[in-house]
Amino acid sequence: MNAPKPFSAPSSIASLIVTDSLSLRGALQRLDETRGGPLMLVDDGGRLRRMITDGDLRRLILTGCDQDTVLTALPLADPVAASMTTPIAELEALFESVQVTAIPRLDAGGVPRVLERRGHAGPVLLSTPHLGDLEQEFVQQAFDTNWIAPLGPQVEGFERELADYSENGHVAALSSGTSALHLGLILLGVKDGDRVYCPSFTFAASANPIRYERAIPVFIDSEPGTWNMSPAALERALARDKASGSLPAAVIIANLYGQSADMDALMALCDAYAVPVLEDAAESLGASYKGRKSGSFGALSAFSFNGNKIITTSGGGALCGDDADMIARARFLSTQAREAEAHYEHRTIGFNYRMSNILAGIGRGQLTVLDDRVARRREIFELYRSALRGVEGIEWMPEPPGYFSTRWLSAATFNPACGLDSARILAGLQSVGIEARPLWKPMHRQPVFQGYEFEPHSDGTVGGLNGDHSSVSDVLFATGLCLPSGSSMDDATVLRVCEQIRFWAEG
């Protein structure tokens, strides 16, 4: 018969767990050191027996106990506790009914896994905006000068500062990353019936603009080493299309979850076939590849400042490049293509795609804290990786040598061969108010894009994670999750998420 596994407290609450052999003095010292009380008194099997507050210890002293008295002198009391599966709404009701400041969550064996605190036990969101100190100042300047409508000094300042940061010659500040990709395709000459290569493993905004221009998307698989576009698949597709006389008009290369694609290999292929690149850097502002900023490789590149991005303008984007005429044309098209006449003259179909002066003011403030936000998201990623190191079968998004990822989202796969079920973990996290999401569903699996071509990373079945799937993109979607990654999260919240992952992974 196997010996019982010794109790090991979760790292997030280990300092708060005590046994009844601890002295009154030791308990007081522990409360003072952690400042995170109450303490949790457990038996030899780690099962919770009662909670201990500083008030409990003071009452012991008032009954005449000295500081060497051990905690066996405390009377037993039924602890107020919740299970690991108690929904947030029920937990909040429990807080309200008993007027306590902290409630432990217990696993099926009665062992405390997480200590939820009143006011900090609410939902954990995936990626929330995180403002700095200067956004309001720039926005106030817009109000003070009455530059509220589109265009103005904040737009000009944001474009200049973003160009400097991203190592681009010129920038057009726009209403979204999607509008930037759309204008980028137009400026690269994409037209009705043209073929445009696009990653399959990406958000739909990478592919939708292709259809705006009635062009034909050809979806390219990812590679395991970066999760971004596969050079092997791209090379195979280019060679095939050259042989048939149907080379693409452009290639969109997306940089996912804060990390660059293998730009040396991909750019070399596109250059060899004289196909222009539109770099979709919507998720990778602040990242770099071999010392060069993400979003500075393509003939044009696009950024997004949506509310969930690493910095935000609440909604916005930018088209970047070194060709001044192209970016000037983007500004023209984005303001309804109005000609330089006293009256409203239009000779070209235009778009209402320009960023407002107020939103640009937010963007200028956000740029000043971008490097800090990147540093914090990388810290969060490393905390996840460290806290979950003992869970066999979790594989984190790779960061090859020479790459610098922002870790915009902490993303991992959960190997079913090790007994991990990403769908179960996702449902478990959601049940207790923790927002997580599957990795991107590949575009070649989306109903709206059924029937379009897809070039896999390899001709054979992809092994490793799940041999039932025939592409890297399919494997990533079937097994992967994005975890809460907002730069305003504190370490305790990250560890709370980790304990829930452990709990649902063990089931």
PDB file of N, CA and C in Angstrom, residues 101-184:
ATOM      1  N   THR A 101     -13.565  39.084   6.318  1.00  0.00           N
ATOM      2  CA  THR A 101     -12.704  39.751   5.341  1.00  0.00           C
ATOM      3  C   THR A 101     -12.026  38.785   4.384  1.00  0.00           C
ATOM      4  N   ALA A 102     -11.996  37.492   4.747  1.00  0.00           N
ATOM      5  CA  ALA A 102     -11.344  36.512   3.884  1.00  0.00           C
ATOM      6  C   ALA A 102     -12.023  35.163   4.043  1.00  0.00           C
ATOM      7  N   ILE A 103     -12.128  34.436   2.926  1.00  0.00           N
ATOM      8  CA  ILE A 103     -12.769  33.123   2.927  1.00  0.00           C
ATOM      9  C   ILE A 103     -11.874  32.161   2.154  1.00  0.00           C
ATOM     10  N   PRO A 104     -11.505  31.042   2.771  1.00  0.00           N
ATOM     11  CA  PRO A 104     -10.714  30.059   2.029  1.00  0.00           C
ATOM     12  C   PRO A 104     -11.591  29.232   1.101  1.00  0.00           C
ATOM     13  N   ARG A 105     -10.997  28.839  -0.025  1.00  0.00           N
ATOM     14  CA  ARG A 105     -11.635  27.848  -0.904  1.00  0.00           C
ATOM     15  C   ARG A 105     -10.976  26.501  -0.620  1.00  0.00           C
ATOM     16  N   LEU A 106     -11.802  25.483  -0.395  1.00  0.00           N
ATOM     17  CA  LEU A 106     -11.300  24.161  -0.040  1.00  0.00           C
ATOM     18  C   LEU A 106     -11.489  23.197  -1.200  1.00  0.00           C
ATOM     19  N   ASP A 107     -10.530  22.285  -1.364  1.00  0.00           N
ATOM     20  CA  ASP A 107     -10.717  21.243  -2.365  1.00  0.00           C
ATOM     21  C   ASP A 107     -11.625  20.151  -1.806  1.00  0.00           C
ATOM     22  N   ALA A 108     -11.828  19.087  -2.560  1.00  0.00           N
ATOM     23  CA  ALA A 108     -12.771  18.043  -2.144  1.00  0.00           C
ATOM     24  C   ALA A 108     -12.355  17.377  -0.841  1.00  0.00           C
ATOM     25  N   GLY A 109     -11.074  17.428  -0.493  1.00  0.00           N
ATOM     26  CA  GLY A 109     -10.596  16.833   0.748  1.00  0.00           C
ATOM     27  C   GLY A 109     -10.593  17.778   1.931  1.00  0.00           C
ATOM     28  N   GLY A 110     -11.109  18.999   1.740  1.00  0.00           N
ATOM     29  CA  GLY A 110     -11.147  19.966   2.828  1.00  0.00           C
ATOM     30  C   GLY A 110      -9.868  20.741   3.027  1.00  0.00           C
ATOM     31  N   VAL A 111      -8.947  20.659   2.050  1.00  0.00           N
ATOM     32  CA  VAL A 111      -7.662  21.351   2.144  1.00  0.00           C
ATOM     33  C   VAL A 111      -7.789  22.741   1.523  1.00  0.00           C
ATOM     34  N   PRO A 112      -7.350  23.790   2.217  1.00  0.00           N
ATOM     35  CA  PRO A 112      -7.421  25.137   1.632  1.00  0.00           C
ATOM     36  C   PRO A 112      -6.467  25.281   0.461  1.00  0.00           C
ATOM     37  N   ARG A 113      -6.996  25.828  -0.639  1.00  0.00           N
ATOM     38  CA  ARG A 113      -6.181  26.016  -1.837  1.00  0.00           C
ATOM     39  C   ARG A 113      -5.976  27.488  -2.157  1.00  0.00           C
ATOM     40  N   VAL A 114      -6.980  28.307  -1.895  1.00  0.00           N
ATOM     41  CA  VAL A 114      -6.927  29.740  -2.211  1.00  0.00           C
ATOM     42  C   VAL A 114      -7.627  30.491  -1.096  1.00  0.00           C
ATOM     43  N   LEU A 115      -7.090  31.643  -0.737  1.00  0.00           N
ATOM     44  CA  LEU A 115      -7.749  32.529   0.224  1.00  0.00           C
ATOM     45  C   LEU A 115      -8.298  33.728  -0.538  1.00  0.00           C
ATOM     46  N   GLU A 116      -9.626  33.794  -0.608  1.00  0.00           N
ATOM     47  CA  GLU A 116     -10.278  34.906  -1.294  1.00  0.00           C
ATOM     48  C   GLU A 116     -10.543  36.024  -0.302  1.00  0.00           C
ATOM     49  N   ARG A 117     -10.244  37.255  -0.693  1.00  0.00           N
ATOM     50  CA  ARG A 117     -10.414  38.402   0.190  1.00  0.00           C
ATOM     51  C   ARG A 117     -11.573  39.261  -0.276  1.00  0.00           C
ATOM     52  N   ARG A 118     -12.301  39.775   0.682  1.00  0.00           N
ATOM     53  CA  ARG A 118     -13.428  40.646   0.362  1.00  0.00           C
ATOM     54  C   ARG A 118     -12.919  41.851  -0.434  1.00  0.00           C
ATOM     55  N   GLY A 119     -13.563  42.136  -1.526  1.00  0.00           N
ATOM     56  CA  GLY A 119     -13.147  43.244  -2.376  1.00  0.00           C
ATOM     57  C   GLY A 119     -12.125  42.856  -3.421  1.00  0.00           C
ATOM     58  N   HIS A 120     -11.546  41.641  -3.276  1.00  0.00           N
ATOM     59  CA  HIS A 120     -10.546  41.188  -4.250  1.00  0.00           C
ATOM     60  C   HIS A 120     -10.908  39.830  -4.825  1.00  0.00           C
ATOM     61  N   ALA A 121     -12.121  39.371  -4.556  1.00  0.00           N
ATOM     62  CA  ALA A 121     -12.524  38.034  -4.979  1.00  0.00           C
ATOM     63  C   ALA A 121     -13.466  38.078  -6.178  1.00  0.00           C
ATOM     64  N   GLY A 122     -13.540  39.212  -6.838  1.00  0.00           N
ATOM     65  CA  GLY A 122     -14.426  39.342  -7.983  1.00  0.00           C
ATOM     66  C   GLY A 122     -13.832  38.722  -9.228  1.00  0.00           C
ATOM     67  N   PRO A 123     -14.454  38.969 -10.360  1.00  0.00           N
ATOM     68  CA  PRO A 123     -13.980  38.390 -11.619  1.00  0.00           C
ATOM     69  C   PRO A 123     -12.546  38.819 -11.946  1.00  0.00           C
ATOM     70  N   VAL A 124     -11.826  37.929 -12.579  1.00  0.00           N
ATOM     71  CA  VAL A 124     -10.482  38.215 -13.094  1.00  0.00           C
ATOM     72  C   VAL A 124     -10.599  38.245 -14.611  1.00  0.00           C
ATOM     73  N   LEU A 125     -10.359  39.400 -15.207  1.00  0.00           N
ATOM     74  CA  LEU A 125     -10.549  39.568 -16.647  1.00  0.00           C
ATOM     75  C   LEU A 125      -9.263  39.281 -17.407  1.00  0.00           C
ATOM     76  N   LEU A 126      -9.424  39.005 -18.685  1.00  0.00           N
ATOM     77  CA  LEU A 126      -8.302  38.542 -19.495  1.00  0.00           C
ATOM     78  C   LEU A 126      -7.223  39.600 -19.670  1.00  0.00           C
ATOM     79  N   SER A 127      -7.628  40.798 -20.085  1.00  0.00           N
ATOM     80  CA  SER A 127      -6.644  41.847 -20.378  1.00  0.00           C
ATOM     81  C   SER A 127      -7.348  43.194 -20.354  1.00  0.00           C
ATOM     82  N   THR A 128      -7.230  43.892 -19.250  1.00  0.00           N
ATOM     83  CA  THR A 128      -7.960  45.150 -19.084  1.00  0.00           C
ATOM     84  C   THR A 128      -7.047  46.348 -19.347  1.00  0.00           C
ATOM     85  N   PRO A 129      -7.617  47.499 -19.724  1.00  0.00           N
ATOM     86  CA  PRO A 129      -6.809  48.707 -19.899  1.00  0.00           C
ATOM     87  C   PRO A 129      -6.078  49.074 -18.609  1.00  0.00           C
ATOM     88  N   HIS A 130      -4.907  49.635 -18.754  1.00  0.00           N
ATOM     89  CA  HIS A 130      -4.089  50.026 -17.602  1.00  0.00           C
ATOM     90  C   HIS A 130      -3.514  51.417 -17.895  1.00  0.00           C
ATOM     91  N   LEU A 131      -4.164  52.428 -17.349  1.00  0.00           N
ATOM     92  CA  LEU A 131      -3.776  53.804 -17.650  1.00  0.00           C
ATOM     93  C   LEU A 131      -2.614  54.263 -16.780  1.00  0.00           C
ATOM     94  N   GLY A 132      -1.868  55.234 -17.303  1.00  0.00           N
ATOM     95  CA  GLY A 132      -0.770  55.829 -16.569  1.00  0.00           C
ATOM     96  C   GLY A 132      -1.147  57.199 -16.024  1.00  0.00           C
ATOM     97  N   ASP A 133      -0.160  58.076 -15.911  1.00  0.00           N
ATOM     98  CA  ASP A 133      -0.381  59.384 -15.292  1.00  0.00           C
ATOM     99  C   ASP A 133      -0.630  60.511 -16.296  1.00  0.00           C
ATOM    100  N   LEU A 134      -0.285  60.305 -17.572  1.00  0.00           N
ATOM    101  CA  LEU A 134      -0.285  61.420 -18.513  1.00  0.00           C
ATOM    102  C   LEU A 134      -1.461  61.435 -19.474  1.00  0.00           C
ATOM    103  N   GLU A 135      -2.227  60.334 -19.552  1.00  0.00           N
ATOM    104  CA  GLU A 135      -3.321  60.293 -20.516  1.00  0.00           C
ATOM    105  C   GLU A 135      -4.304  61.444 -20.305  1.00  0.00           C
ATOM    106  N   GLN A 136      -4.680  61.665 -19.053  1.00  0.00           N
ATOM    107  CA  GLN A 136      -5.654  62.715 -18.772  1.00  0.00           C
ATOM    108  C   GLN A 136      -5.102  64.095 -19.121  1.00  0.00           C
ATOM    109  N   GLU A 137      -3.806  64.274 -18.917  1.00  0.00           N
ATOM    110  CA  GLU A 137      -3.192  65.573 -19.247  1.00  0.00           C
ATOM    111  C   GLU A 137      -3.265  65.855 -20.746  1.00  0.00           C
ATOM    112  N   PHE A 138      -2.949  64.843 -21.574  1.00  0.00           N
ATOM    113  CA  PHE A 138      -3.021  65.043 -23.022  1.00  0.00           C
ATOM    114  C   PHE A 138      -4.466  65.254 -23.486  1.00  0.00           C
ATOM    115  N   VAL A 139      -5.393  64.496 -22.906  1.00  0.00           N
ATOM    116  CA  VAL A 139      -6.800  64.664 -23.271  1.00  0.00           C
ATOM    117  C   VAL A 139      -7.294  66.043 -22.855  1.00  0.00           C
ATOM    118  N   GLN A 140      -6.863  66.510 -21.687  1.00  0.00           N
ATOM    119  CA  GLN A 140      -7.273  67.838 -21.229  1.00  0.00           C
ATOM    120  C   GLN A 140      -6.770  68.927 -22.178  1.00  0.00           C
ATOM    121  N   GLN A 141      -5.568  68.716 -22.723  1.00  0.00           N
ATOM    122  CA  GLN A 141      -5.056  69.672 -23.708  1.00  0.00           C
ATOM    123  C   GLN A 141      -5.991  69.756 -24.915  1.00  0.00           C
ATOM    124  N   ALA A 142      -6.529  68.615 -25.311  1.00  0.00           N
ATOM    125  CA  ALA A 142      -7.464  68.611 -26.433  1.00  0.00           C
ATOM    126  C   ALA A 142      -8.722  69.403 -26.090  1.00  0.00           C
ATOM    127  N   PHE A 143      -9.222  69.218 -24.878  1.00  0.00           N
ATOM    128  CA  PHE A 143     -10.401  69.972 -24.455  1.00  0.00           C
ATOM    129  C   PHE A 143     -10.081  71.460 -24.332  1.00  0.00           C
ATOM    130  N   ASP A 144      -8.942  71.779 -23.738  1.00  0.00           N
ATOM    131  CA  ASP A 144      -8.590  73.180 -23.504  1.00  0.00           C
ATOM    132  C   ASP A 144      -8.434  73.956 -24.807  1.00  0.00           C
ATOM    133  N   THR A 145      -7.979  73.276 -25.855  1.00  0.00           N
ATOM    134  CA  THR A 145      -7.776  73.945 -27.145  1.00  0.00           C
ATOM    135  C   THR A 145      -8.951  73.727 -28.098  1.00  0.00           C
ATOM    136  N   ASN A 146      -9.964  72.989 -27.632  1.00  0.00           N
ATOM    137  CA  ASN A 146     -11.169  72.688 -28.410  1.00  0.00           C
ATOM    138  C   ASN A 146     -10.871  71.824 -29.635  1.00  0.00           C
ATOM    139  N   TRP A 147      -9.745  71.074 -29.604  1.00  0.00           N
ATOM    140  CA  TRP A 147      -9.448  70.112 -30.658  1.00  0.00           C
ATOM    141  C   TRP A 147     -10.106  68.787 -30.270  1.00  0.00           C
ATOM    142  N   ILE A 148     -11.409  68.689 -30.479  1.00  0.00           N
ATOM    143  CA  ILE A 148     -12.161  67.500 -30.096  1.00  0.00           C
ATOM    144  C   ILE A 148     -12.381  66.593 -31.297  1.00  0.00           C
ATOM    145  N   ALA A 149     -12.684  67.193 -32.420  1.00  0.00           N
ATOM    146  CA  ALA A 149     -12.974  66.433 -33.634  1.00  0.00           C
ATOM    147  C   ALA A 149     -11.703  65.769 -34.160  1.00  0.00           C
ATOM    148  N   PRO A 150     -11.848  64.889 -35.155  1.00  0.00           N
ATOM    149  CA  PRO A 150     -10.659  64.253 -35.733  1.00  0.00           C
ATOM    150  C   PRO A 150      -9.604  65.260 -36.173  1.00  0.00           C
ATOM    151  N   LEU A 151      -8.381  64.802 -36.099  1.00  0.00           N
ATOM    152  CA  LEU A 151      -7.174  65.578 -36.406  1.00  0.00           C
ATOM    153  C   LEU A 151      -6.892  66.595 -35.306  1.00  0.00           C
ATOM    154  N   GLY A 152      -5.687  67.128 -35.331  1.00  0.00           N
ATOM    155  CA  GLY A 152      -5.269  68.054 -34.303  1.00  0.00           C
ATOM    156  C   GLY A 152      -3.882  67.710 -33.791  1.00  0.00           C
ATOM    157  N   PRO A 153      -3.361  68.499 -32.862  1.00  0.00           N
ATOM    158  CA  PRO A 153      -1.979  68.325 -32.410  1.00  0.00           C
ATOM    159  C   PRO A 153      -1.714  67.005 -31.694  1.00  0.00           C
ATOM    160  N   GLN A 154      -2.735  66.438 -31.017  1.00  0.00           N
ATOM    161  CA  GLN A 154      -2.500  65.157 -30.347  1.00  0.00           C
ATOM    162  C   GLN A 154      -2.305  64.036 -31.373  1.00  0.00           C
ATOM    163  N   VAL A 155      -3.060  64.074 -32.462  1.00  0.00           N
ATOM    164  CA  VAL A 155      -2.877  63.090 -33.526  1.00  0.00           C
ATOM    165  C   VAL A 155      -1.475  63.210 -34.112  1.00  0.00           C
ATOM    166  N   GLU A 156      -1.074  64.442 -34.391  1.00  0.00           N
ATOM    167  CA  GLU A 156       0.258  64.648 -34.965  1.00  0.00           C
ATOM    168  C   GLU A 156       1.348  64.181 -34.007  1.00  0.00           C
ATOM    169  N   GLY A 157       1.174  64.494 -32.723  1.00  0.00           N
ATOM    170  CA  GLY A 157       2.162  64.071 -31.730  1.00  0.00           C
ATOM    171  C   GLY A 157       2.210  62.560 -31.592  1.00  0.00           C
ATOM    172  N   PHE A 158       1.042  61.925 -31.576  1.00  0.00           N
ATOM    173  CA  PHE A 158       0.989  60.470 -31.445  1.00  0.00           C
ATOM    174  C   PHE A 158       1.648  59.798 -32.641  1.00  0.00           C
ATOM    175  N   GLU A 159       1.382  60.291 -33.840  1.00  0.00           N
ATOM    176  CA  GLU A 159       1.991  59.702 -35.031  1.00  0.00           C
ATOM    177  C   GLU A 159       3.513  59.834 -34.984  1.00  0.00           C
ATOM    178  N   ARG A 160       3.988  60.982 -34.584  1.00  0.00           N
ATOM    179  CA  ARG A 160       5.434  61.206 -34.523  1.00  0.00           C
ATOM    180  C   ARG A 160       6.089  60.296 -33.481  1.00  0.00           C
ATOM    181  N   GLU A 161       5.474  60.208 -32.300  1.00  0.00           N
ATOM    182  CA  GLU A 161       6.055  59.420 -31.212  1.00  0.00           C
ATOM    183  C   GLU A 161       5.964  57.923 -31.481  1.00  0.00           C
ATOM    184  N   LEU A 162       4.864  57.493 -32.109  1.00  0.00           N
ATOM    185  CA  LEU A 162       4.751  56.079 -32.450  1.00  0.00           C
ATOM    186  C   LEU A 162       5.743  55.703 -33.541  1.00  0.00           C
ATOM    187  N   ALA A 163       5.958  56.583 -34.498  1.00  0.00           N
ATOM    188  CA  ALA A 163       6.949  56.310 -35.545  1.00  0.00           C
ATOM    189  C   ALA A 163       8.330  56.124 -34.926  1.00  0.00           C
ATOM    190  N   ASP A 164       8.694  57.003 -33.981  1.00  0.00           N
ATOM    191  CA  ASP A 164       9.999  56.880 -33.320  1.00  0.00           C
ATOM    192  C   ASP A 164      10.105  55.572 -32.557  1.00  0.00           C
ATOM    193  N   TYR A 165       9.049  55.232 -31.824  1.00  0.00           N
ATOM    194  CA  TYR A 165       9.111  54.028 -30.993  1.00  0.00           C
ATOM    195  C   TYR A 165       9.185  52.767 -31.841  1.00  0.00           C
ATOM    196  N   SER A 166       8.389  52.717 -32.894  1.00  0.00           N
ATOM    197  CA  SER A 166       8.273  51.486 -33.684  1.00  0.00           C
ATOM    198  C   SER A 166       9.302  51.381 -34.803  1.00  0.00           C
ATOM    199  N   GLU A 167      10.188  52.372 -34.911  1.00  0.00           N
ATOM    200  CA  GLU A 167      11.250  52.371 -35.923  1.00  0.00           C
ATOM    201  C   GLU A 167      10.671  52.396 -37.340  1.00  0.00           C
ATOM    202  N   ASN A 168       9.632  53.227 -37.512  1.00  0.00           N
ATOM    203  CA  ASN A 168       9.042  53.471 -38.826  1.00  0.00           C
ATOM    204  C   ASN A 168       9.257  54.925 -39.214  1.00  0.00           C
ATOM    205  N   GLY A 169       9.308  55.162 -40.520  1.00  0.00           N
ATOM    206  CA  GLY A 169       9.493  56.532 -40.974  1.00  0.00           C
ATOM    207  C   GLY A 169       8.254  57.391 -40.819  1.00  0.00           C
ATOM    208  N   HIS A 170       7.071  56.759 -41.011  1.00  0.00           N
ATOM    209  CA  HIS A 170       5.829  57.532 -41.032  1.00  0.00           C
ATOM    210  C   HIS A 170       4.693  56.680 -40.463  1.00  0.00           C
ATOM    211  N   VAL A 171       3.683  57.371 -39.883  1.00  0.00           N
ATOM    212  CA  VAL A 171       2.542  56.701 -39.260  1.00  0.00           C
ATOM    213  C   VAL A 171       1.272  57.477 -39.577  1.00  0.00           C
ATOM    214  N   ALA A 172       0.207  56.754 -39.874  1.00  0.00           N
ATOM    215  CA  ALA A 172      -1.134  57.334 -39.965  1.00  0.00           C
ATOM    216  C   ALA A 172      -1.970  56.749 -38.832  1.00  0.00           C
ATOM    217  N   ALA A 173      -2.422  57.592 -37.921  1.00  0.00           N
ATOM    218  CA  ALA A 173      -3.251  57.144 -36.803  1.00  0.00           C
ATOM    219  C   ALA A 173      -4.681  56.961 -37.292  1.00  0.00           C
ATOM    220  N   LEU A 174      -5.231  55.765 -37.035  1.00  0.00           N
ATOM    221  CA  LEU A 174      -6.523  55.383 -37.610  1.00  0.00           C
ATOM    222  C   LEU A 174      -7.490  54.908 -36.525  1.00  0.00           C
ATOM    223  N   SER A 175      -8.690  54.539 -36.960  1.00  0.00           N
ATOM    224  CA  SER A 175      -9.747  54.191 -36.020  1.00  0.00           C
ATOM    225  C   SER A 175      -9.640  52.775 -35.483  1.00  0.00           C
ATOM    226  N   SER A 176      -8.868  51.909 -36.138  1.00  0.00           N
ATOM    227  CA  SER A 176      -8.730  50.528 -35.683  1.00  0.00           C
ATOM    228  C   SER A 176      -7.576  49.854 -36.396  1.00  0.00           C
ATOM    229  N   GLY A 177      -7.131  48.726 -35.854  1.00  0.00           N
ATOM    230  CA  GLY A 177      -6.138  47.926 -36.553  1.00  0.00           C
ATOM    231  C   GLY A 177      -6.698  47.330 -37.827  1.00  0.00           C
ATOM    232  N   THR A 178      -7.989  47.012 -37.823  1.00  0.00           N
ATOM    233  CA  THR A 178      -8.630  46.463 -39.021  1.00  0.00           C
ATOM    234  C   THR A 178      -8.613  47.472 -40.166  1.00  0.00           C
ATOM    235  N   SER A 179      -8.910  48.740 -39.849  1.00  0.00           N
ATOM    236  CA  SER A 179      -8.873  49.765 -40.898  1.00  0.00           C
ATOM    237  C   SER A 179      -7.455  49.943 -41.427  1.00  0.00           C
ATOM    238  N   ALA A 180      -6.469  49.784 -40.569  1.00  0.00           N
ATOM    239  CA  ALA A 180      -5.076  49.887 -41.018  1.00  0.00           C
ATOM    240  C   ALA A 180      -4.750  48.763 -42.000  1.00  0.00           C
ATOM    241  N   LEU A 181      -5.179  47.537 -41.689  1.00  0.00           N
ATOM    242  CA  LEU A 181      -4.936  46.429 -42.608  1.00  0.00           C
ATOM    243  C   LEU A 181      -5.670  46.627 -43.928  1.00  0.00           C
ATOM    244  N   HIS A 182      -6.887  47.130 -43.852  1.00  0.00           N
ATOM    245  CA  HIS A 182      -7.664  47.368 -45.078  1.00  0.00           C
ATOM    246  C   HIS A 182      -6.961  48.384 -45.975  1.00  0.00           C
ATOM    247  N   LEU A 183      -6.578  49.527 -45.398  1.00  0.00           N
ATOM    248  CA  LEU A 183      -5.873  50.530 -46.195  1.00  0.00           C
ATOM    249  C   LEU A 183      -4.547  49.994 -46.707  1.00  0.00           C
ATOM    250  N   GLY A 184      -3.876  49.188 -45.882  1.00  0.00           N
ATOM    251  CA  GLY A 184      -2.611  48.607 -46.313  1.00  0.00           C
ATOM    252  C   GLY A 184      -2.764  47.767 -47.558  1.00  0.00           C
TER     253      GLY A 184
END
